[in-house]
Amino acid sequence: MTDDVAVLGAGMHPWGKWGRGFVEYGAVAARAALADAGLDWRDIGSIVGADTVRGGYPGYVAGATFAKALGWQGARVTSVYAACASGAQAVSTARAQILAGLADVVLVVGADAAPKGFFRPADGDRPDDPDWLRFRVLGATNPVYFGLFARRRMAEHGDTPEDFAQVKVKNAAMGSLNPYARYRSRVTAEEVAASAVVADPLRLLDICATSDGGAALVLSSMEFARRNAPPDPVRIRAVSTVTPRYPQTVLDLPDIATDSAAVVAPASDPFRASIARSAYEEAGIGPEDLSLAEVYDLSTALELQWYEDLGLCAGGEGAKLLREGATGPGGRIPVNTSGGLASFGEAVPAQAIAQVCELTWQLRGAAGERQIPGARVGISANQGLFGHGSAVIAVR
Amino acid sequence: MARTRTPVVAGWFAGGPEDFRLLGTRCSACACVFFPREDTHCRNPGCAGGELTKVPLSRRGRVWSYTDSRYRPPSPYVTDPELPWEPYALIAVELESERIVVLGQAAPGVTVADLTVGMEVEVVPGVLHEDPETTWTTWHWRPTGV
Ligand SMILES: [Zn+2]
């Protein structure tokens, strides 16, 4: 088992559609995280930025941009890109630097100013680019994939559109308590059912929006934390950034087809489940140890899928777990106490960092009205384009 | 002047109404099949790499899932902004012998109300869009019962 790293500070810029640049959101979040850690920016030995996303690919270089905005002070710099997992990969990079002894204290920042409407690929003819092809050949937007997954769950597990709506109802209720969330209103099942169908069977309120936002973390070695921080900090115990294994049998964005499973037998656990398993193994814990989970609810139906992939329930029983109230506040394993993507909308490079911010506040007992009493262990999980995914386990 | 019929992607499908097929490639060393076609190197990590040769995929398969696109997709999907948007269905189809799921648009007139998971469908030639010079062709999935 690897060593822990300490989370000394967490900070965010509120999510929304603010119409300003990503650098500002990132710098605000970074300063908030530094203030939370009680550290000066000049104390930071390394900064890791999660690149913005443009047309499915890395957009603006982040690490150096944030370092410049905060004022050049000579820190080691890294920028990473892993689509929706970019923020977690930034955490992973910072952790690796700390555990390798390359830096004592690292600032992790992700921020974006999201384009309006559907995510779409960059301009130009790129027939070698699977992300371009799915739009050109099929008009397959992200919600198309979410609709396919949702319909498959309905056929395979008996989920209903009413189940999906209840995910939104739950997350909106949590998000209404979160000052950093973009959407602060509670939502009823009737409102979900009355919203327009985007990609059958999913409606507008089943699908997450795109947002502006920024999130940052200050991470350090346990030794640095002992000398410079209050006792008993939140610790990151595992970061999983595994890739899928051939054959990939789940039709994932931006692919037009799965791999063939006719010759090589698929692994026993599909990609998302393998992301979680790897994190559990690294942390030496299991799903039964969790106090809460932050998962990537790009759609309501996908949240139910995550319940199963995280091992919170058996395969096919995600909707049952939701109906029992287990994943709501006061339940056995509350999920998306932050309000999730349903309440935030996705600010891609910031989102996985924001998930860890929520785990940090919950584990500190500092989550205010949405606090889960006695939270000790939390997991975050996400998945994005091109075989990227991540999970982070934090403990206290 | 007649339009030229051009596949939206070269080499992914061929044939007319009677013999239309999606085209993948198969590795001569491990027999893995790839669609979209893999022409440079076999992606099976347990394979040293064989020759990749063109192979037609099964014509028929079963609906793995389906959905539709109620809003106009952004470019590079080509639509006429002057015309009202007409939603179309998309079907993910599992081919039994290849054990591969291939996404495609449903044939014109097929809506989500016509589809169920597990239903048999077949691949048919289709038209993606037309401009003054070119008819851009594609593949469509169509229920075999109609
Ligand atoms: Zn091979």
XYZ file of C-alpha atoms and ligand atoms in Angstrom:
543
model
C 0.000 0.000 0.000
C 1.293 3.465 -0.886
C 1.505 6.294 1.613
C -1.137 8.907 2.143
C -0.894 12.527 1.079
C -2.597 15.242 3.112
C -5.289 17.584 1.818
C -4.379 20.883 3.448
C -6.694 23.133 1.483
C -9.739 23.026 -0.771
C -11.244 25.930 -2.671
C -13.729 26.619 -5.433
C -15.081 29.388 -7.613
C -18.865 29.021 -7.795
C -20.185 27.195 -10.877
C -22.366 29.165 -13.262
C -22.342 30.940 -16.597
C -20.303 33.935 -15.608
C -19.013 34.961 -19.024
C -15.450 35.460 -17.905
C -12.191 33.604 -18.545
C -11.107 30.292 -17.044
C -7.938 31.846 -15.594
C -9.980 34.013 -13.270
C -12.056 31.062 -12.005
C -8.909 29.007 -11.461
C -7.053 31.784 -9.671
C -10.006 32.456 -7.358
C -10.229 28.750 -6.513
C -6.454 28.548 -6.012
C -6.386 31.503 -3.634
C -9.297 30.013 -1.702
C -7.485 26.679 -1.374
C -4.280 28.404 -0.247
C -6.181 30.457 2.327
C -7.920 27.302 3.522
C -4.491 25.674 3.946
C -3.104 28.745 5.689
C -0.238 28.828 3.195
C 1.279 31.514 1.029
C 1.477 30.835 -2.709
C 5.234 31.246 -2.430
C 5.294 28.205 -0.100
C 4.123 25.982 -2.982
C 6.839 23.889 -4.619
C 4.811 22.595 -7.551
C 1.638 23.510 -9.417
C -0.357 21.041 -11.500
C -3.050 22.374 -13.842
C -5.807 20.421 -15.576
C -6.065 21.723 -19.146
C -9.299 23.202 -20.463
C -11.278 21.138 -22.979
C -12.003 22.305 -26.509
C -13.650 20.015 -29.034
C -12.881 16.937 -26.954
C -9.173 17.732 -26.837
C -6.887 19.763 -24.593
C -7.504 23.472 -25.026
C -5.590 26.027 -23.028
C -2.447 25.010 -21.144
C -3.341 25.333 -17.498
C -0.387 24.874 -15.148
C 1.777 27.729 -16.348
C -1.237 29.956 -16.969
C -2.362 29.674 -13.355
C 1.232 30.050 -12.088
C 1.573 33.277 -14.048
C -1.789 34.590 -12.864
C -0.858 33.900 -9.248
C 2.548 35.516 -9.832
C 5.625 33.665 -11.060
C 7.461 32.282 -8.044
C 9.579 29.535 -9.577
C 7.430 26.492 -8.722
C 7.764 23.283 -10.723
C 4.908 23.200 -13.269
C 2.865 20.428 -14.919
C -0.221 20.444 -17.127
C -2.321 17.350 -17.703
C -5.221 16.334 -19.941
C -7.501 13.345 -19.481
C -10.905 14.674 -20.631
C -13.397 14.395 -17.723
C -10.709 12.738 -15.586
C -8.269 15.633 -16.064
C -8.764 16.955 -12.544
C -8.170 13.566 -10.972
C -5.097 13.068 -13.104
C -3.823 16.406 -11.811
C -4.379 15.095 -8.269
C -2.607 11.872 -9.237
C 0.372 13.791 -10.630
C 0.646 15.965 -7.536
C 0.451 12.897 -5.311
C 3.147 11.105 -7.306
C 5.448 14.118 -7.002
C 4.884 14.252 -3.249
C 5.394 10.504 -2.735
C 8.513 10.612 -4.917
C 9.935 13.412 -2.802
C 9.968 15.894 -5.682
C 7.754 18.384 -3.836
C 6.484 18.796 -0.284
C 3.390 20.801 -1.085
C 1.569 21.004 -4.411
C -1.265 23.189 -5.704
C -3.752 21.461 -8.031
C -6.032 23.684 -10.134
C -8.702 23.065 -12.777
C -11.045 25.602 -14.333
C -12.984 26.149 -17.530
C -15.322 28.553 -19.248
C -17.588 26.131 -21.075
C -18.846 26.775 -24.598
C -22.612 27.078 -25.074
C -24.827 24.155 -26.041
C -23.735 20.668 -27.055
C -20.098 19.764 -26.720
C -18.907 19.601 -30.335
C -15.604 18.853 -32.015
C -13.221 21.476 -33.288
C -13.664 22.688 -36.880
C -11.982 21.136 -39.892
C -12.140 17.735 -41.617
C -10.548 15.105 -39.412
C -11.632 11.647 -40.625
C -8.944 10.038 -38.424
C -10.504 11.499 -35.277
C -13.205 9.294 -33.695
C -14.685 12.311 -31.927
C -15.103 14.143 -35.243
C -16.445 11.031 -36.972
C -19.260 10.387 -34.516
C -20.634 13.864 -35.179
C -20.020 13.817 -38.931
C -21.372 10.334 -39.617
C -24.057 9.895 -36.961
C -24.755 13.270 -35.347
C -24.079 11.376 -32.113
C -23.928 14.063 -29.414
C -23.066 13.176 -25.824
C -26.773 12.926 -24.860
C -27.211 10.279 -27.587
C -24.815 8.012 -25.682
C -26.538 8.835 -22.385
C -29.873 7.927 -24.002
C -28.487 4.590 -25.217
C -27.197 3.707 -21.733
C -30.499 4.711 -20.129
C -32.603 2.651 -22.555
C -30.289 -0.313 -22.075
C -30.779 -0.105 -18.303
C -34.549 0.001 -18.762
C -34.448 -3.135 -20.914
C -31.872 -5.001 -18.856
C -32.773 -4.028 -15.285
C -36.308 -2.656 -15.441
C -35.326 0.903 -14.526
C -37.999 3.467 -15.342
C -37.927 7.134 -16.349
C -39.442 7.780 -12.902
C -36.354 6.206 -11.296
C -34.117 8.453 -13.376
C -36.155 11.507 -12.326
C -35.695 10.592 -8.671
C -31.917 10.877 -9.107
C -32.422 14.472 -10.210
C -34.822 15.153 -7.351
C -32.275 13.809 -4.840
C -29.303 15.660 -6.301
C -31.150 18.947 -6.704
C -32.176 18.778 -3.039
C -28.505 18.310 -2.040
C -27.342 20.989 -4.465
C -29.816 23.487 -3.050
C -27.658 23.410 0.102
C -24.355 23.979 -1.704
C -23.249 27.613 -2.218
C -20.863 26.566 -5.015
C -23.554 24.822 -7.095
C -24.951 26.544 -10.191
C -28.521 25.283 -9.732
C -29.812 25.958 -6.228
C -33.488 25.117 -6.646
C -35.122 21.887 -5.638
C -36.694 19.983 -8.527
C -39.784 17.756 -8.509
C -40.320 14.546 -10.446
C -43.145 16.324 -12.266
C -40.751 19.022 -13.440
C -38.349 16.395 -14.790
C -41.216 14.638 -16.583
C -42.406 17.936 -18.053
C -38.987 18.865 -19.465
C -38.319 18.251 -23.146
C -37.007 14.904 -24.375
C -33.421 15.386 -25.605
C -32.401 11.819 -26.393
C -35.137 9.268 -25.714
C -35.738 8.251 -22.919
C -33.836 11.125 -21.299
C -35.167 14.617 -20.803
C -33.464 17.942 -20.371
C -33.466 17.638 -16.577
C -31.922 14.141 -16.774
C -28.816 15.489 -18.507
C -26.115 17.670 -16.993
C -25.414 21.117 -18.408
C -22.015 22.625 -19.127
C -20.795 25.314 -16.759
C -18.036 27.710 -15.888
C -16.229 26.906 -12.668
C -12.935 26.388 -10.916
C -11.650 24.132 -8.142
C -8.304 23.754 -6.389
C -6.595 21.634 -3.751
C -3.425 22.044 -1.742
C -1.816 18.631 -1.173
C 1.249 17.851 0.875
C 3.356 15.079 2.306
C 2.232 13.782 5.708
C 5.536 15.052 7.097
C 4.871 18.596 5.812
C 1.351 18.395 7.249
C 2.658 17.391 10.691
C 4.888 20.455 10.744
C 2.605 23.008 9.082
C -1.049 22.062 9.498
C -3.602 21.236 12.176
C -3.524 17.574 13.275
C -5.571 14.841 11.622
C -5.892 16.242 8.095
C -8.017 14.618 5.410
C -5.778 12.224 3.485
C -5.872 10.909 -0.052
C -5.254 7.191 0.140
C -5.799 6.109 -3.468
C -6.055 7.577 -6.955
C -7.068 5.252 -9.763
C -6.464 6.327 -13.355
C -6.586 2.921 -15.081
C -7.405 2.443 -18.772
C -9.919 -0.067 -20.149
C -8.837 -3.596 -21.010
C -9.299 -5.111 -24.461
C -11.909 -5.945 -25.512
C -13.816 -2.866 -24.354
C -17.393 -4.152 -24.598
C -19.264 -1.047 -23.459
C -20.096 1.437 -26.207
C -18.413 4.515 -24.809
C -17.985 8.075 -26.029
C -16.811 8.840 -28.675
C -16.780 5.333 -30.183
C -19.018 4.178 -33.025
C -18.563 0.520 -32.092
C -17.271 -1.669 -29.270
C -14.345 -4.025 -29.562
C -15.181 -7.560 -30.649
C -15.505 -10.038 -27.779
C -15.606 -13.050 -30.100
C -11.955 -14.084 -29.743
C -10.656 -12.572 -26.503
C -12.903 -12.975 -23.461
C -13.794 -9.657 -21.801
C -12.455 -9.001 -18.285
C -14.857 -9.962 -15.514
C -15.401 -6.335 -14.521
C -16.175 -3.682 -17.131
C -14.204 -0.430 -17.342
C -16.047 1.678 -14.782
C -16.023 -1.138 -12.219
C -12.293 -1.648 -12.802
C -11.652 2.032 -12.034
C -13.291 1.601 -8.638
C -11.729 -1.797 -7.935
C -8.263 -0.442 -8.548
C -8.899 2.410 -6.093
C -10.291 0.041 -3.453
C -7.281 -2.259 -3.808
C -4.847 0.622 -3.511
C -6.600 1.966 -0.413
C -7.079 -1.442 1.157
C -10.774 -0.840 1.729
C -14.052 -1.923 0.164
C -17.391 -0.336 -0.646
C -18.717 -1.383 2.784
C -16.274 1.077 4.382
C -17.590 4.146 2.549
C -19.395 7.011 4.248
C -20.234 8.787 0.988
C -19.529 8.852 -2.753
C -19.315 11.558 -5.407
C -20.025 10.104 -8.841
C -20.196 11.500 -12.355
C -23.919 11.877 -13.035
C -23.555 13.089 -16.612
C -27.089 11.724 -16.772
C -29.443 10.559 -14.054
C -29.290 6.998 -15.413
C -25.502 6.994 -15.248
C -25.613 7.708 -11.526
C -27.513 4.427 -11.046
C -24.854 2.663 -13.124
C -22.151 4.033 -10.831
C -23.887 2.569 -7.748
C -23.320 -0.849 -9.267
C -19.842 -0.151 -10.597
C -18.715 1.133 -7.174
C -20.113 -2.020 -5.568
C -22.675 -0.118 -3.483
C -25.189 -2.739 -4.612
C -25.317 -5.757 -6.881
C -25.484 -5.393 -10.661
C -28.909 -4.251 -11.818
C -29.986 -3.076 -8.354
C -29.059 0.602 -8.677
C -32.638 1.788 -8.966
C -33.648 -0.372 -5.997
C -30.876 1.211 -3.902
C -32.160 4.652 -4.864
C -35.791 3.747 -4.142
C -34.781 2.497 -0.679
C -33.313 5.926 0.040
C -29.857 4.457 0.688
C -28.125 7.069 -1.481
C -29.991 10.081 -0.137
C -29.133 12.139 2.948
C -29.561 9.923 6.013
C -29.195 6.812 3.878
C -26.634 4.042 4.219
C -24.345 5.515 1.546
C -25.239 9.048 0.446
C -24.202 9.756 -3.151
C -23.504 13.193 -4.591
C -23.898 15.136 -1.389
C -22.532 18.134 -3.326
C -25.553 18.006 -5.613
C -23.500 16.305 -8.324
C -23.296 17.336 -11.939
C -27.085 17.704 -11.821
C -26.606 20.793 -9.646
C -23.251 21.951 -10.970
C -23.230 21.310 -14.706
C -19.879 20.115 -15.963
C -16.815 22.374 -15.919
C -14.694 19.533 -17.219
C -11.141 20.075 -15.879
C -12.461 21.389 -12.560
C -15.099 18.747 -11.940
C -13.017 15.857 -10.603
C -11.183 18.327 -8.338
C -14.516 19.678 -7.121
C -15.529 16.116 -6.242
C -12.450 15.861 -3.979
C -13.239 19.277 -2.473
C -16.633 17.894 -1.441
C -15.062 14.752 0.039
C -12.631 16.981 1.954
C -15.341 19.183 3.441
C -17.493 16.188 4.340
C -14.604 14.344 6.004
C -13.693 17.476 7.965
C -17.281 17.797 9.130
C -17.376 21.196 7.455
C -20.064 20.642 4.818
C -22.655 22.755 6.579
C -26.292 21.872 6.010
C -25.418 18.973 3.731
C -23.008 17.356 6.212
C -23.139 13.561 6.470
C -22.642 12.899 10.187
C -19.453 11.053 11.085
C -18.117 10.788 7.523
C -14.748 8.964 7.570
C -14.197 7.534 4.080
C -15.276 8.913 0.715
C -14.791 7.955 -2.922
C -15.116 10.041 -6.055
C -15.449 8.517 -9.508
C -15.732 9.718 -13.058
C -15.341 8.722 -16.671
C -14.729 10.656 -19.856
C -13.798 10.521 -23.510
C -11.122 8.278 -24.993
C -10.919 5.665 -22.218
C -10.232 8.068 -19.388
C -11.621 7.516 -15.926
C -10.655 8.029 -12.342
C -11.496 7.370 -8.736
C -10.082 9.031 -5.627
C -10.428 7.660 -2.095
C -10.071 10.109 0.779
C -10.078 9.208 4.469
C -9.855 10.861 7.841
C -26.438 16.858 -63.565
C -26.472 13.654 -61.536
C -24.836 13.762 -58.160
C -21.855 11.557 -57.423
C -22.535 8.942 -54.753
C -19.719 9.105 -52.203
C -19.448 7.181 -48.919
C -19.264 9.531 -45.927
C -16.218 7.507 -44.836
C -14.182 5.561 -47.386
C -13.885 1.820 -46.854
C -16.402 1.323 -44.037
C -19.165 -0.227 -46.177
C -19.876 -1.402 -49.704
C -22.571 -2.881 -51.901
C -26.054 -2.114 -53.134
C -29.516 -2.934 -51.775
C -28.998 -6.686 -52.241
C -25.453 -7.116 -50.965
C -24.760 -4.139 -48.694
C -22.284 -4.862 -45.872
C -20.296 -3.028 -43.245
C -16.590 -3.665 -43.739
C -14.182 -4.310 -40.886
C -10.756 -5.845 -40.780
C -9.580 -9.126 -39.277
C -6.136 -9.876 -37.859
C -4.515 -12.897 -39.518
C -2.684 -13.796 -36.297
C -5.419 -13.664 -33.638
C -8.619 -13.461 -35.758
C -9.886 -10.389 -33.874
C -12.278 -8.286 -35.962
C -12.250 -4.488 -35.868
C -14.892 -1.953 -36.804
C -14.280 0.820 -37.602
C -11.537 -0.910 -39.534
C -8.071 -1.024 -38.057
C -5.533 -0.946 -40.877
C -2.213 -0.333 -39.163
C -1.861 -2.686 -36.197
C -3.947 -5.241 -34.336
C -5.211 -3.769 -31.030
C -5.362 -7.091 -29.149
C -2.657 -6.604 -26.476
C -2.008 -10.347 -26.458
C -1.274 -10.442 -30.194
C 2.120 -9.808 -31.743
C 0.301 -8.421 -34.774
C -0.781 -10.077 -37.973
C -1.944 -8.910 -41.347
C -5.177 -6.933 -41.263
C -7.467 -7.863 -44.099
C -10.890 -6.573 -45.061
C -13.832 -8.599 -43.771
C -17.569 -7.990 -44.255
C -19.542 -7.932 -40.993
C -22.753 -9.843 -40.383
C -25.727 -8.226 -42.095
C -28.069 -8.829 -39.206
C -27.917 -8.292 -35.499
C -30.058 -7.508 -32.475
C -30.840 -4.114 -30.970
C -28.564 -3.567 -27.947
C -30.115 -0.172 -27.313
C -31.608 2.794 -29.122
C -32.318 6.478 -28.718
C -32.972 9.518 -30.857
C -31.732 13.017 -31.444
C -34.527 15.479 -30.717
C -32.325 18.505 -31.257
C -30.245 19.417 -34.277
C -26.692 18.083 -33.770
C -23.867 20.582 -34.243
C -21.465 20.612 -37.171
C -19.708 18.641 -38.610
C -23.119 16.915 -38.826
C -24.593 18.497 -41.932
C -28.136 19.843 -41.801
C -30.076 22.542 -43.599
C -30.712 25.270 -41.016
C -33.566 26.566 -43.207
C -35.553 23.372 -42.657
C -37.267 22.403 -39.415
C -35.365 19.754 -37.510
C -36.655 16.201 -38.011
C -35.486 13.879 -35.204
C -34.032 10.546 -36.247
C -33.428 7.373 -34.274
C -30.030 5.845 -33.556
C -29.632 2.127 -32.940
C -26.744 0.247 -31.306
C -26.759 -3.255 -32.759
C -25.003 -6.336 -31.392
C -23.697 -8.647 -34.115
C -23.815 -12.184 -32.768
C -20.880 -13.848 -34.473
C -18.519 -10.866 -34.118
C -19.806 -9.987 -30.602
C -19.448 -6.329 -31.452
C -21.920 -3.478 -30.988
C -22.164 -1.032 -33.904
C -23.999 2.272 -33.702
C -25.869 3.613 -36.690
C -28.800 5.752 -37.711
C -32.131 4.023 -38.182
C -33.542 3.858 -41.687
C -35.817 6.820 -42.526
C -39.276 6.464 -41.022
C -38.137 4.190 -38.168
C -38.758 5.883 -34.819
C -37.998 4.847 -31.238
C -41.638 3.782 -30.954
C -40.931 1.061 -33.551
C -37.966 -0.376 -31.644
C -37.352 -2.731 -28.729
C -34.117 -4.026 -27.246
C -33.402 -7.482 -28.696
C -35.319 -6.889 -31.954
C -33.621 -8.156 -35.131
C -32.363 -5.485 -37.528
C -30.340 -5.523 -40.727
C -27.891 -3.136 -42.269
C -29.104 -1.296 -45.378
C -27.606 1.393 -47.598
C -28.671 4.905 -46.708
C -28.180 8.538 -47.583
C -26.711 10.861 -44.946
C -27.264 14.106 -46.856
C -26.974 15.622 -50.321
C -25.349 18.737 -51.649
C -25.427 19.999 -55.255
C -22.599 17.718 -56.399
C -22.676 14.783 -54.023
C -24.976 12.238 -52.433
C -23.183 11.271 -49.227
C -23.958 7.631 -48.475
C -23.928 5.789 -45.149
C -25.303 2.687 -43.430
C -28.680 2.442 -41.748
C -30.202 -0.140 -39.427
C -33.709 -1.327 -40.286
C -35.936 -3.796 -38.414
C -36.183 -7.033 -40.414
C -39.881 -7.328 -39.704
C -40.824 -4.396 -41.983
Zn -4.093 -9.764 -33.720
